[in-house]
Tab-separated table of C-alpha atoms in Angstrom:
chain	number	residue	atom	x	y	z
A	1	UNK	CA	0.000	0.000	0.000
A	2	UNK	CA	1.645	3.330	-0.900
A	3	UNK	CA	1.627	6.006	1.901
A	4	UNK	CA	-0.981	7.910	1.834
A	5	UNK	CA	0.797	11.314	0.005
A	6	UNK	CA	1.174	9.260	-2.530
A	7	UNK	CA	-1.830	8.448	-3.094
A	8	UNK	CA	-4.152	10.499	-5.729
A	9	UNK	CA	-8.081	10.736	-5.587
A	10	UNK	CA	-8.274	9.747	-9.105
A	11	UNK	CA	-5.971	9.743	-12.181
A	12	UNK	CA	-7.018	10.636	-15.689
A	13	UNK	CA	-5.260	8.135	-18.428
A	14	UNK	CA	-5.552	10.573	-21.741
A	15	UNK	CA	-5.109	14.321	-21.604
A	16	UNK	CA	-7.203	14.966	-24.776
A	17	UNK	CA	-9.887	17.327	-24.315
A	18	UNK	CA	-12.165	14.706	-22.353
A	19	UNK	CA	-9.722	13.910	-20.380
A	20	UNK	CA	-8.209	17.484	-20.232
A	21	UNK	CA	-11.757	18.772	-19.138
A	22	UNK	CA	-12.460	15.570	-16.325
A	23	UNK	CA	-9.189	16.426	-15.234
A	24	UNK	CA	-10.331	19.816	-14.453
A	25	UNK	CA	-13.212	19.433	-13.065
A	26	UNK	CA	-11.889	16.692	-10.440
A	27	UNK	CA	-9.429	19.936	-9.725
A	28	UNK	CA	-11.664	21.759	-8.794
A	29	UNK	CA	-13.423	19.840	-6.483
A	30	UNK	CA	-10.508	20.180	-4.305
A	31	UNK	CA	-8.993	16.380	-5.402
A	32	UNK	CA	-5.696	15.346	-5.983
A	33	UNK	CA	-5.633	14.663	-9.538
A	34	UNK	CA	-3.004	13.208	-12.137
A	35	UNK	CA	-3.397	13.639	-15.818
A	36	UNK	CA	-1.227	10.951	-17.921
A	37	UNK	CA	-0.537	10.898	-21.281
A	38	UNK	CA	1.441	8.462	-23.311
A	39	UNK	CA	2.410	11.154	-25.913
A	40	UNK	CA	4.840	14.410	-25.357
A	41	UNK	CA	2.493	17.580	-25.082
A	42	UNK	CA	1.288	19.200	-27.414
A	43	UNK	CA	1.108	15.883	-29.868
A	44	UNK	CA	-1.426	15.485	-33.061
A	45	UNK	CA	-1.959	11.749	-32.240
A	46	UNK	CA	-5.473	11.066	-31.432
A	47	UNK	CA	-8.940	13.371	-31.648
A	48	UNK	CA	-8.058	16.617	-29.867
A	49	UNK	CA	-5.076	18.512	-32.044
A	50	UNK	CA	-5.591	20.622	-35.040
A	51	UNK	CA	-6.628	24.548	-34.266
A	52	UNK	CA	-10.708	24.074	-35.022
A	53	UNK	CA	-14.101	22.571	-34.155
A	54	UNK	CA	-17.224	23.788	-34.746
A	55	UNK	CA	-20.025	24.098	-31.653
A	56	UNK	CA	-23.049	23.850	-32.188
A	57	UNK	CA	-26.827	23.464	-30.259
A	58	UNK	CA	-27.991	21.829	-33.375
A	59	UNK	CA	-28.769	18.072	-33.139
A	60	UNK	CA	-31.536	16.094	-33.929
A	61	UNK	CA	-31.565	14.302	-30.446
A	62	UNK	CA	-33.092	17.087	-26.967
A	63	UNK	CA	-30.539	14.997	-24.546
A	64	UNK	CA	-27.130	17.275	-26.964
A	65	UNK	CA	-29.180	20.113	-26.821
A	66	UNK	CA	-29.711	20.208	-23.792
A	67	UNK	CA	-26.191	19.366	-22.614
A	68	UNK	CA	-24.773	22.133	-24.972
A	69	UNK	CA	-26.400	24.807	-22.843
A	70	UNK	CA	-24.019	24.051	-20.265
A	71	UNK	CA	-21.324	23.991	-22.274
A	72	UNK	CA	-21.435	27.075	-23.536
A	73	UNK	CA	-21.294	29.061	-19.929
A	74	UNK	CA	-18.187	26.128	-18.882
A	75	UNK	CA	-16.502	27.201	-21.718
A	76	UNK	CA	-17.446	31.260	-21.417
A	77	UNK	CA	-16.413	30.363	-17.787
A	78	UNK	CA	-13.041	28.952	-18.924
A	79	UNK	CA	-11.957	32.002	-20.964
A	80	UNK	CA	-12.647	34.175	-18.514
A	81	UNK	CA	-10.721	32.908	-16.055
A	82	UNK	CA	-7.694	31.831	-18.981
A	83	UNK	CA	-8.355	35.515	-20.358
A	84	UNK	CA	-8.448	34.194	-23.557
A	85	UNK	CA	-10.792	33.645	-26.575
A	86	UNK	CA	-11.828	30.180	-27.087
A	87	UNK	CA	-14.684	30.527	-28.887
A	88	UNK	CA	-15.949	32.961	-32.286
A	89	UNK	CA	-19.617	32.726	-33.201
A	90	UNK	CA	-20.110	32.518	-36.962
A	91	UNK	CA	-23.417	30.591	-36.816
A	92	UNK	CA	-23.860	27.300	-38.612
A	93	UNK	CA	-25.690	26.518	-41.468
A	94	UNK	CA	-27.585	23.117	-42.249
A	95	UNK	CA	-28.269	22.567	-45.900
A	96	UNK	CA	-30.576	19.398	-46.768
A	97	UNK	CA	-32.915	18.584	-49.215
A	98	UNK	CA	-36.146	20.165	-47.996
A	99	UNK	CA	-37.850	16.807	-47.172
A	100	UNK	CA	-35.053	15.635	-45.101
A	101	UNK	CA	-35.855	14.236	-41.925
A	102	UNK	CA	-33.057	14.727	-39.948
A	103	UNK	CA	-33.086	18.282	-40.951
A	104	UNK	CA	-36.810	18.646	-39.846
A	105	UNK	CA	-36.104	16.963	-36.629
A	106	UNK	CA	-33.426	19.768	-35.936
A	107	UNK	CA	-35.321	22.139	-36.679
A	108	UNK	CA	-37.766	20.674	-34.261
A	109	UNK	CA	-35.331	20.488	-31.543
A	110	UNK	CA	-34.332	23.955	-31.874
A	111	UNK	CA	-37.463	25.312	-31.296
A	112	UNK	CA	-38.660	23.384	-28.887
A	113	UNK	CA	-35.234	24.512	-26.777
A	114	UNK	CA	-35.978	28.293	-27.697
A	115	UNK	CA	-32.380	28.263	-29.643
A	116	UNK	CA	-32.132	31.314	-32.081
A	117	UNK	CA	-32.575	29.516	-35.789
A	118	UNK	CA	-33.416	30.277	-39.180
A	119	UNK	CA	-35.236	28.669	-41.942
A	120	UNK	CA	-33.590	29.420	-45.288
A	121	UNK	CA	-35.179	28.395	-48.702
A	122	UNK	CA	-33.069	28.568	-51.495
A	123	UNK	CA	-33.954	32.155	-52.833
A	124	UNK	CA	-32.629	33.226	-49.198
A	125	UNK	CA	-29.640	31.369	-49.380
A	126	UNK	CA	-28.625	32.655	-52.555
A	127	UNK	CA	-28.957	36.087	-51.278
A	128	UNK	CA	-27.335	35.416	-47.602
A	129	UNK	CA	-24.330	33.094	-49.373
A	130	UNK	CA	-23.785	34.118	-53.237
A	131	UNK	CA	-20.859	32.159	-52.974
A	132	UNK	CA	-22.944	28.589	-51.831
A	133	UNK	CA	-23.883	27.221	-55.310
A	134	UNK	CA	-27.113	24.479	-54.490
A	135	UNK	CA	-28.781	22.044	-56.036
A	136	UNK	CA	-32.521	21.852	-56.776
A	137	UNK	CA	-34.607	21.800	-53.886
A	138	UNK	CA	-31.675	22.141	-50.914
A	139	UNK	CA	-32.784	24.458	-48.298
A	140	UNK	CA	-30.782	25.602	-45.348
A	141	UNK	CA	-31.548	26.206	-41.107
A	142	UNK	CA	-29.317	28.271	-39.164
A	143	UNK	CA	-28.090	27.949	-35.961
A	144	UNK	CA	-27.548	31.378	-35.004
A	145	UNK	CA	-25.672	30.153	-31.565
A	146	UNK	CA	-22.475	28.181	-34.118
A	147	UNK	CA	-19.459	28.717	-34.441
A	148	UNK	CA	-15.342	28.385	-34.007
A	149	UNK	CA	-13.768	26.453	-31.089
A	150	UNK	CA	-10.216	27.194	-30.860
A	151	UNK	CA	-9.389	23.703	-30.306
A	152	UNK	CA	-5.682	23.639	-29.444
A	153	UNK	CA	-5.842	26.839	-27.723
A	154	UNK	CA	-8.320	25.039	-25.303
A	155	UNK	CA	-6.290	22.138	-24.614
A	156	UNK	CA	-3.034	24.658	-23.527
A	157	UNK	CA	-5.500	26.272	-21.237
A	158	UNK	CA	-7.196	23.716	-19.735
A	159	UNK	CA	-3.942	21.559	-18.906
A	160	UNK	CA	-2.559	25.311	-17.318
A	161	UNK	CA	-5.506	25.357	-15.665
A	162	UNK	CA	-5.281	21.727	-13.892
A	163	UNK	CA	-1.851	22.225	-12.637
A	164	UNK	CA	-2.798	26.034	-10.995
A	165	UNK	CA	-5.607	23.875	-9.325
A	166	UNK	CA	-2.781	21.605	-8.555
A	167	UNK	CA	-3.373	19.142	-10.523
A	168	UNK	CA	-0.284	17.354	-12.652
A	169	UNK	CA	0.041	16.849	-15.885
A	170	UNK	CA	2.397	14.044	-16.738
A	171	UNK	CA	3.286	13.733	-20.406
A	172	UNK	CA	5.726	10.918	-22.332
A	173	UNK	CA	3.861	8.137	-20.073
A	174	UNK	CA	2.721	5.321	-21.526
A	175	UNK	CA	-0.337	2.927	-19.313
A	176	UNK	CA	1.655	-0.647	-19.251
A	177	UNK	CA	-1.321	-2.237	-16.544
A	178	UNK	CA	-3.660	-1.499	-14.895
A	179	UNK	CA	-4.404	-3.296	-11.531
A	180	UNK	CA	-8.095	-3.036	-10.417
A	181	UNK	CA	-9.220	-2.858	-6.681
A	182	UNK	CA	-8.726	-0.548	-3.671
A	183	UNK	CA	-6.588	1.677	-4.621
A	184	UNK	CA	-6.608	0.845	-8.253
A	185	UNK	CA	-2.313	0.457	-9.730
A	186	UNK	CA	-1.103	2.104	-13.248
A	187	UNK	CA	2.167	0.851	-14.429
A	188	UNK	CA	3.400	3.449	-16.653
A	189	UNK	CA	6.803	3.233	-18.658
A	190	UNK	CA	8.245	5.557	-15.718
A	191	UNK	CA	6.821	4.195	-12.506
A	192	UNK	CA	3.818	3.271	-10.819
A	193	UNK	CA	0.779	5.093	-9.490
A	194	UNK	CA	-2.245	4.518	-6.905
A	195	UNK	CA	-5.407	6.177	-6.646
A	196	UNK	CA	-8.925	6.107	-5.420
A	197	UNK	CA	-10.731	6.014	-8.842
A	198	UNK	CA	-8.929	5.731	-12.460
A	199	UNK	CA	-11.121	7.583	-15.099
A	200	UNK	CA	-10.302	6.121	-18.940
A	201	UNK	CA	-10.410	8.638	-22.000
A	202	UNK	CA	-8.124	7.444	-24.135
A	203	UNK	CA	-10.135	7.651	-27.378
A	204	UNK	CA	-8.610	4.917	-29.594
A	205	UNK	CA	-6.391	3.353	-27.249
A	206	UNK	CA	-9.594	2.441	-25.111
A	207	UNK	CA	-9.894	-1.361	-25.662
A	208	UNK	CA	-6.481	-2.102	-25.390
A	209	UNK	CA	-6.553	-0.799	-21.830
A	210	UNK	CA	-10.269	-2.212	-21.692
A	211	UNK	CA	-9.161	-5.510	-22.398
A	212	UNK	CA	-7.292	-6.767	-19.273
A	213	UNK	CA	-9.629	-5.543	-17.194
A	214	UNK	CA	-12.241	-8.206	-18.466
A	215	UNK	CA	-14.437	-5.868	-21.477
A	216	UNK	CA	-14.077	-4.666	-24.807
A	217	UNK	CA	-16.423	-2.129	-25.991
A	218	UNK	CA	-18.181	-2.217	-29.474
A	219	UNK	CA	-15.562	0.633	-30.868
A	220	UNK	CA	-15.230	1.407	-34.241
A	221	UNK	CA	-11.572	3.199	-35.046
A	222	UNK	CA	-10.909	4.933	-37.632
A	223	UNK	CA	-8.813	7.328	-39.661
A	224	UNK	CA	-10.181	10.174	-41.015
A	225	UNK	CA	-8.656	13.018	-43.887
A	226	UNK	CA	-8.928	16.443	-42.524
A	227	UNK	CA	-8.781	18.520	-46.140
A	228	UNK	CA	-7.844	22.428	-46.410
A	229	UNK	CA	-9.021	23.476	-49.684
A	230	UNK	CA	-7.507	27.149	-51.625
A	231	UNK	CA	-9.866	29.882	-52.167
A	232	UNK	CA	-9.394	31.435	-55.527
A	233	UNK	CA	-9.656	34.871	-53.451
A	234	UNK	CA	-7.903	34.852	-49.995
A	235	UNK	CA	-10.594	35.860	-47.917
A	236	UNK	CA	-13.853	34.429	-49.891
A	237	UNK	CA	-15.119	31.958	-47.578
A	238	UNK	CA	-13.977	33.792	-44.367
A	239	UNK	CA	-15.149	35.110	-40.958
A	240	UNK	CA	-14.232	38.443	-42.282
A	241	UNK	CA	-16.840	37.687	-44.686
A	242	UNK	CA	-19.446	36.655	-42.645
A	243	UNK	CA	-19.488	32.714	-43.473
A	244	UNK	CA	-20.368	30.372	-41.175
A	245	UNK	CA	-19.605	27.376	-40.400
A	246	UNK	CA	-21.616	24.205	-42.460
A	247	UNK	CA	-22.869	20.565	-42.066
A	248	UNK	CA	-24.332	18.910	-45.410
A	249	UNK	CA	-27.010	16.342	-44.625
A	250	UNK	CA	-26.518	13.518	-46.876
A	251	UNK	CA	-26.210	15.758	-49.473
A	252	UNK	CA	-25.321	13.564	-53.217
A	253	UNK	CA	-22.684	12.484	-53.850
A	254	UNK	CA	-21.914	11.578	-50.175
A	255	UNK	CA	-23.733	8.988	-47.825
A	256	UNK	CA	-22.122	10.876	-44.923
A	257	UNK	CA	-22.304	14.613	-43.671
A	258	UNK	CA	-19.891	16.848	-45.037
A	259	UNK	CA	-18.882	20.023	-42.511
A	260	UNK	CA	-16.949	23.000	-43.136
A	261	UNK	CA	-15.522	26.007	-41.063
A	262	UNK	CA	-14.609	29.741	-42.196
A	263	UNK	CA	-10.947	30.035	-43.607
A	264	UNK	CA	-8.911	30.953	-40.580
A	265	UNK	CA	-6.286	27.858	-39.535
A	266	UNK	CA	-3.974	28.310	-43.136
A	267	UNK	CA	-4.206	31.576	-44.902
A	268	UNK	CA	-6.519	31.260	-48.066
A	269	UNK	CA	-7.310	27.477	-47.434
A	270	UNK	CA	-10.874	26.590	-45.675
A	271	UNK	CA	-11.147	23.297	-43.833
A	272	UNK	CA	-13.884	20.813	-45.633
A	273	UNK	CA	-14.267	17.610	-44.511
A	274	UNK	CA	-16.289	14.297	-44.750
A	275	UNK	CA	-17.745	12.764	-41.259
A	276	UNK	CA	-16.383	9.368	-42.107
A	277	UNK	CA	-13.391	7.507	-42.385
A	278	UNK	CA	-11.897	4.467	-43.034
A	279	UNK	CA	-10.824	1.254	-40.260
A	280	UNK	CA	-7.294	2.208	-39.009
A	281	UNK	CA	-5.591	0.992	-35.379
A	282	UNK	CA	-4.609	4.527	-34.046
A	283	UNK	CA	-1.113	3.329	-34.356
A	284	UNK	CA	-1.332	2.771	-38.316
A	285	UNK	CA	-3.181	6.130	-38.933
A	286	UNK	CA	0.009	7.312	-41.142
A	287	UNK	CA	0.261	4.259	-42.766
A	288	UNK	CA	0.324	4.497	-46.977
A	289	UNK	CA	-3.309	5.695	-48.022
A	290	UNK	CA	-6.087	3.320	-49.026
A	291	UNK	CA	-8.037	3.478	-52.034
A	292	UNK	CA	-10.977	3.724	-49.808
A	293	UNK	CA	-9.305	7.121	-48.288
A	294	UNK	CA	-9.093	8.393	-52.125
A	295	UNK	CA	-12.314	7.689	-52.262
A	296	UNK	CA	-13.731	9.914	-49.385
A	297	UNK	CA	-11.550	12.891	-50.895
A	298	UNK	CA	-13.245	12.583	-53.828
A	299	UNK	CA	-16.298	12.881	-52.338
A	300	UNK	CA	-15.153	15.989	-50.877
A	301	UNK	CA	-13.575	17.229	-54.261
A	302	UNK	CA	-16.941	17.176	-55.750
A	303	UNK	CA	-18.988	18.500	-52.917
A	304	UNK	CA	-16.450	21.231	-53.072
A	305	UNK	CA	-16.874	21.341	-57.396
A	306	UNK	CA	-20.896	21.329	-56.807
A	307	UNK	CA	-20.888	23.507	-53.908
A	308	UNK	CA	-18.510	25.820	-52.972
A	309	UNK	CA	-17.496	27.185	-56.393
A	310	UNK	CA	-14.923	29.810	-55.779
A	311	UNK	CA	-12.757	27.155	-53.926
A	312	UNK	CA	-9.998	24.823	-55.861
A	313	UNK	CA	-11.480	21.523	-55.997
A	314	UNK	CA	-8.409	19.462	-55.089
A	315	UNK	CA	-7.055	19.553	-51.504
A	316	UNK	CA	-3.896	21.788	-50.868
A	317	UNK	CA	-3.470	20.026	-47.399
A	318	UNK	CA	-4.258	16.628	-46.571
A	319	UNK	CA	-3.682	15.753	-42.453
A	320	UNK	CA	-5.083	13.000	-40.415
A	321	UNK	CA	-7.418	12.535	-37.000
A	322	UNK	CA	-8.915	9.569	-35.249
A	323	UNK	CA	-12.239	8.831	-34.446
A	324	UNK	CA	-13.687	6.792	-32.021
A	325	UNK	CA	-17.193	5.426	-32.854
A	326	UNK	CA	-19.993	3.565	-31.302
A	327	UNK	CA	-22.650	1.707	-33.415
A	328	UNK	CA	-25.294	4.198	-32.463
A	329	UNK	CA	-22.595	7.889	-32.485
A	330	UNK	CA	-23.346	8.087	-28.831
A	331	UNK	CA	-20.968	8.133	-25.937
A	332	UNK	CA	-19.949	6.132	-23.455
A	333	UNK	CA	-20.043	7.588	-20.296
A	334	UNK	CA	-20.016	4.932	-17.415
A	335	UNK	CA	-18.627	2.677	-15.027
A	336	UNK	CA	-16.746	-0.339	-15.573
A	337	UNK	CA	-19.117	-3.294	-15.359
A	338	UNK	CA	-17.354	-5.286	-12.444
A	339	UNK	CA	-14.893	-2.278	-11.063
A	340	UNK	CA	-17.535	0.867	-9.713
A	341	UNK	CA	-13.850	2.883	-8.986
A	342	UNK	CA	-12.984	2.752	-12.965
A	343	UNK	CA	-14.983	5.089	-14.919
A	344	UNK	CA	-15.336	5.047	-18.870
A	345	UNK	CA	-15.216	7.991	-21.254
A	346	UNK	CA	-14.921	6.384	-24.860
A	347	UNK	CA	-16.941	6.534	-28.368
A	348	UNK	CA	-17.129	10.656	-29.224
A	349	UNK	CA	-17.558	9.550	-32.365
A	350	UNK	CA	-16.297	12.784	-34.174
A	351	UNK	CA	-18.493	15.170	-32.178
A	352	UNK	CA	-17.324	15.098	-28.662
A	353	UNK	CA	-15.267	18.109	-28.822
A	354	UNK	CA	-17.539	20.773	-28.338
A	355	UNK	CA	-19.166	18.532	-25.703
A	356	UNK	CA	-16.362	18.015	-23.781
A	357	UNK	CA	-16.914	20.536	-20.708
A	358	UNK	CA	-20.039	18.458	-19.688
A	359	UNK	CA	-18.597	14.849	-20.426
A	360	UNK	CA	-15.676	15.831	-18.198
A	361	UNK	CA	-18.278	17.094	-15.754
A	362	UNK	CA	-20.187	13.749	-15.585
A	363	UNK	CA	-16.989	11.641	-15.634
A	364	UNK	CA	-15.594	13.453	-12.701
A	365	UNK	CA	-18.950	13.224	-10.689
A	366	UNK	CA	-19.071	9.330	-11.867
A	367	UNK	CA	-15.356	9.343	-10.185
A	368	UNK	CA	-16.422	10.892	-7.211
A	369	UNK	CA	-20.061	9.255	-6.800
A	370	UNK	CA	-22.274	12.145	-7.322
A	371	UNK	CA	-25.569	12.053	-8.874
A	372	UNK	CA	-24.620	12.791	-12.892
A	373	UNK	CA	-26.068	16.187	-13.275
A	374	UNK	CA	-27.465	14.751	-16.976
A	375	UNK	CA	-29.922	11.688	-17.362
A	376	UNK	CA	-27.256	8.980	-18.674
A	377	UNK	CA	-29.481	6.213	-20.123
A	378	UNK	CA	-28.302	7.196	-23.784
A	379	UNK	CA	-24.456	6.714	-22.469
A	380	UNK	CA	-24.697	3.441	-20.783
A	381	UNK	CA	-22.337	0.665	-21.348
A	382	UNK	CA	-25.719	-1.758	-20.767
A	383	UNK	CA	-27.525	-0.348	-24.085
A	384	UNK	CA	-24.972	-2.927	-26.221
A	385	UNK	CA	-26.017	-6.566	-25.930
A	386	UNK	CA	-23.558	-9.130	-24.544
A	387	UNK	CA	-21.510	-5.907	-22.157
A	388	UNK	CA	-23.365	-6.262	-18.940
A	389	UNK	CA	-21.827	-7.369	-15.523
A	390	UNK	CA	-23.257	-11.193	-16.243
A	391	UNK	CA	-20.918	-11.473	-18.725
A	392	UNK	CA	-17.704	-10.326	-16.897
């Protein structure tokens, strides 16, 4: 047993933003926290690196709506006390056919959560965005509450933040084991920790930590193409102009959404990519393309051709992320089955970002046995057949 200064409350393997924000939020509560990370700080590894994510309160489901109007005041909260902007509101626009369902469903959500929107029909959007081209009968809703998440910017600040709360941040770490029980042991390539509770966001590296400890969740990894595209004038497509940011619903030629964000990141080059990807273990996400990955950019290319005409419809810059799914795009947010002192942050799914103040919230009050402030029945480990503690 390790004396008891040695001892944390709970350590955090992962110091993406889930983590980053968990982390954070244990911090505050007073606990002695440690944030591990396999990777050297700042690294562009897993989910969390690149400068941008959109935010948004439009979804088609009230439980993300709902959630998002907490995160909005955590993260106001956060750059006020960093002094720093985190956050520029562009809006975001939704374009869909007009019968689309998931659009209407939005729309529905929206409204019934008193967010700010705006129904667009084509004439509208033609006048609002000369520089959208559309197809017959695509209409557009607004989300007058989008916008810009400076996503690196966050992460700096929040891992600041943990170790003024004093919190530490321990980078270059690698998890080698994990020994459940009272307090639970992580091996790391350095030396060995105890604490109260372990809380697990480590995105793509979930299962393999998962694994030993008797479960392996139903994730899905994979390796997505994160495409900057040239305007043909600097400038066309950006804040400065008044664009916002945009998700595509199943728009042709692509069975998946398609999102873009205001030039900003590269000079002259907006960021336009497609929410899928293609199966990749995190560790072979720079391996030599697939012809499946050539396929997805040229998906984008003509999206871009179709759509966005003043842009170059080839890529200029090509970089990679991970995501993490589920079979469903929720998240897990739960306890381990058979150990109530591990807690489970996994499957974002490639829209966890923006979400992350409350999911650290809830993992940290999971950690510490609190009543979640959000109803968690869409999160639960028990919603996937075969995962329950009968089968541990």
């Amino acid at each position: 047993m390790a004396a008891q200064e040695d001892l944390c409350d709970a350590i955090v393997i992962g110091a993406g933003i889930q983590g980053c924000f968990t982390a954070y939020h244990l911090a505050k509560h007073g606990k002695k926290v440690l944030l591990l990370e396999q990777f050297f700080l700042p690294h562009s590894r897993g989910s969390s690196h690149g400068q941008s994510r959109i935010i948004r309160r439009a979804y088609p489901e009230d439980f993300y709506t709902q959630m998002m109007d907490e995160c909005y005041q955590i993260w106001a909260q956060l750059e006020q006390e960093a002094g720093t902007q985190l956050h520029r509101q562009t809006g975001l626009l939704l374009l869909g056919m007009n019968k689309n369902p998931e659009l209407k469903t939005i729309q529905a959500t929206l409204s019934r959560h008193g967010v700010e929107h705006q129904c667009l029909s084509s004439e509208e959007l033609k006048q609002r965005f000369p520089n959208i081209r559309l197809a017959r009968g695509e209409v557009g809703l607004l989300d007058k509450s989008g916008g810009v998440l400076y996503a690196d910017k966050a992460l700096r600040v929040l891992q600041d933040a943990i170790r003024q709360l004093g919190g530490i941040v321990r980078d270059g770490e690698k998890v080698m084991a994990i020994k459940p029980g009272l307090p639970v042991l992580v091996e790391t390539t350095s030396r060995s920790y105890q604490a109260k509770n372990l809380v697990i966001t480590a995105g793509p590296w979930t299962n393999q930590l998962l694994r030993p400890l008797g479960i392996e969740l139903p994730l899905q990894t994979l390796r997505i193409n994160v495409c900057y595209w040239k305007e043909n004038v600097p400038g066309s497509y950006g804040v400065s102009q008044a664009f916002p940011c945009f998700l595509g619903l199943d728009l042709s030629p692509a069975p998946h959404h398609i999102y873009g964000l205001p030039s900003r990141e590269y000079p002259g080059l907006m960021k336009v990519c497609y929410h899928h990807g293609n199966n990749a273990e995190p560790e072979e996400r720079d391996c030599p393309t697939a012809s499946s990955d050539i396929q997805d950019i040229q998906i984008l290319s003509h999206f871009v051709r179709d759509h966005l005409p003043d842009l170059q419809p080839e890529p200029a810059v090509v970089e990679r992320c991970m995501y993490t799914n589920t079979p469903d795009e929720h998240f897990i947010l739960d306890r381990h089955p058979k150990y109530d002192n591990i807690v489970i942050g996994a499957g974002f799914s490639g829209h966890g970002f923006k979400l992350s103040p409350v999911v650290g919230k809830v993992l940290c009050e999971l950690s510490m046995k609190l009543t979640p402030c959000h109803d968690l029945t869409p999160f639960r480990i028990s919603r996937f057949p075969g995962l329950g503690k009968t089968h541990l």
